[in-house]
């Protein structure tokens, strides 16, 4: 073939593309030419795909341990698929990035530590993909009714405030990144995933990448448009643009081209909002100020302002208003009137959640007055560590009224007596508990009865329920025969009656139906109140049981609350299926339909109350946070593994490159996770088998991780899993309780705590399988072999001396006076451990030197600590767990249906 | 790559003006950056992952010239240069993999589903050598479309020819390459 011949073929081929019928004519008598061109024409519709063209993943294809199921969508940064995580057996949304940029992945890792009901959880960040929670929802769009707009805006603001507090900036707030689920829960997507946009990049990006317009700069802050770095205030600006659009249905900044839109962002003010309360318009204006220094500075302030606007709207319209509420109302009269007139026009107001209290400490056990205008609750934050009973007017900004005093804990306010005059509560005395009555206005108390036991497992609670005629109070208590049951306490002098009886575990959370014809309650198959279900007992006119209780749920969960709806048709209950997992509010038809989740209540629903009038539900919302910290031999102490949920009980792998720990950071149960020693590349290792997985321990060769797992029956067992992932293998038998594994130095044995003698002792089983052997005989809990494998060190109580015994035989001897949290780690030269400090919540990281026989303090930590102590193989770093202040606030759902 | 940002734009302007020596100075700069970026993509890719040097080329451009307001002509020119370099990177990579597969004698897990593509890349690279001898412009079109992943418009812009010509050149070259590949037993 010569270039000339090639040119001829090309010429004929080109002509034949347009006029195929003329091929013969063009070739003349050149049969060879015709054959060549025909050969090419035969191939012309075939494809030759560039190896560099973006390729889509087909259903069934694997990406890491994710199996692609379907394509969900395509964005500027990547393609999103619905996929199945084959390792952890759960659905995920998989975002496969078009470009791999380290910064994006790093920020996705940072965002993966965020856990908030309004933020899409990031499960895992791979080399070029991000696996996240699969959310069924639609992006925010169009103009919304004021109520809805305020509701969504509050949720967005809460999510951003949480992220900002954790140091994560969104950078790309826009409606496309805000999903709304079917029942009105907002989920924010793509934290930190935006490109750091510059004017020049934005322009070229809009023109280029595969001819696709990459986003719109309409939501960009002026500083981002100018190519300056984004901070929290940039998110506040973008939030303002989104809020403006929700309220008006218009973009705040528009233009014909990228450049003109950016021009508008930089220079123009959007047209004023119409038909919006003045306060709200002012808020939008303050978000949209061009100069970041003049903008609202913190998302928290935006959140508070929105909550105030919503509280104003939530104030009672009629009925008894306390003076405080009235005064507050006058101040915002204009807004309220406007909102009321809006409300009058709307047929069915939508459900929405507003904060009711946000005091320091724990506000728990809310209970509505019969007319729904007031709420009683227990609170421990007013200069006292004990819980006291308070009453607050719903919608009022006034401080709550304190009803009880004294040094004891007062819990579990029951609903006001049906006439609204009295409140029943439980007082925790030194050796017993008392049910007491107090006037809703305060004053003297009356002791009603002593109760031997009230369920208070893991902070989950019993409460009291008034019979509708006001003559009886139902309470779950320990019965004289050693079992459990629901009792009826007479309000006027009389005999106590027993309604239910359960020899195996607690019956608690009694709730009379509105007509008094049945009693719903929670019954548990074991003393730990795990795997419980709802039961219904039919009652006669005199409250005498008719027939046997019947089970009406299939939850097998920890229950935090139980109540009837006003019409007696539904039962509402809060259930947590595993430790560290979400506590979810469900609505179940008493007739037996499948329960529905009340999404808007979020994932941390504690004890709650329903008002029989006024369509209100109030609940306590919990938060808890523990982080893993690192001590360096230079003396520096820093947070290493942190999320907005809990990380604890860390251990270094034998070569020091990785850390195993227990965490609920993905929003589920406590599971075993691993991370690189610098805290990066976190990876979930287990998904069950039980309701909580903890205490990970590496085998000496680093191949295996032993851990303990809490079963539904309340028993803990020891399992072993391949450190690279796989199915866990059970090490200890099902019918006994074993936890806290620990390897022998030769890797042949696994020590653990077992109560099979009736007392906690250290036992050990061969890793290869075989019967367990008892090692200690005077108590034992957390154990580690000495470095030479000849001695066993162990702690007994939560704060106890450290003991040792020779594995060759011999009796127990005490090595250290005090080890806090059973946290110690023996090495060649001595024993690292946590000791007590001078004050409460002050601790010391210590080293006990074998040679000198003395302990020295390496670092003092003035914070509440928790389980676990790890020492790196080079002895340069130590890991420990710090508890962050948690709390519980009361939340209110208005227009609850 | 802090320093060369301005330098790249200057060099690009000179290349546009017909200065071949500037092209010679530009290539090593771009190559180094592309190589580095490509390394990220190629090293960690697993089965099912996608090689996406188009995005990579864009990224390199933004990094090298992003600070300046490089105009479209410069961009196109740059894309052309980058496509050429990408061909070298991909072909080198494919050869290494093929060699590794031969010496190991075992299944190269990393190649897996993409091994066909590896063979195809090598075959196209060889065929392209012959094509360039017959019709240099058509060779460039293939290089940009296939190895650079450039669109018809970008290719036209880079070579200073009409999109219509690019389409026709590409249609024929593609048909011819498919014929060559199937003759070799590749798809």
PDB file of C-alpha atoms in Angstrom, chain A residues 528 530 690-691 709-717 719 730 733-738 753 755:
ATOM      1  CA  UNK A 528     -31.377  -7.771  80.092  1.00  0.00           C
ATOM      2  CA  UNK A 530     -33.167  -7.292  74.900  1.00  0.00           C
ATOM      3  CA  UNK A 690     -24.943 -10.093  67.275  1.00  0.00           C
ATOM      4  CA  UNK A 691     -26.513  -6.866  68.479  1.00  0.00           C
ATOM      5  CA  UNK A 709     -20.660 -10.141  70.241  1.00  0.00           C
ATOM      6  CA  UNK A 710     -23.869  -9.621  72.207  1.00  0.00           C
ATOM      7  CA  UNK A 711     -26.577 -12.103  71.208  1.00  0.00           C
ATOM      8  CA  UNK A 712     -30.329 -11.518  71.321  1.00  0.00           C
ATOM      9  CA  UNK A 713     -30.585 -13.772  74.350  1.00  0.00           C
ATOM     10  CA  UNK A 714     -28.415 -11.327  76.269  1.00  0.00           C
ATOM     11  CA  UNK A 715     -25.413 -13.655  76.238  1.00  0.00           C
ATOM     12  CA  UNK A 716     -22.114 -12.417  74.896  1.00  0.00           C
ATOM     13  CA  UNK A 717     -19.889 -14.781  72.931  1.00  0.00           C
ATOM     14  CA  UNK A 719     -15.900 -14.859  67.701  1.00  0.00           C
ATOM     15  CA  UNK A 730     -17.834 -18.745  66.894  1.00  0.00           C
ATOM     16  CA  UNK A 733     -20.672 -21.967  73.154  1.00  0.00           C
ATOM     17  CA  UNK A 734     -24.092 -20.345  72.893  1.00  0.00           C
ATOM     18  CA  UNK A 735     -25.536 -21.169  76.278  1.00  0.00           C
ATOM     19  CA  UNK A 736     -23.073 -19.209  78.399  1.00  0.00           C
ATOM     20  CA  UNK A 737     -21.775 -15.674  78.602  1.00  0.00           C
ATOM     21  CA  UNK A 738     -18.212 -14.983  77.414  1.00  0.00           C
ATOM     22  CA  UNK A 753     -14.119 -13.803  80.559  1.00  0.00           C
ATOM     23  CA  UNK A 755     -19.514 -16.446  84.070  1.00  0.00           C
TER      24      UNK A 755
END
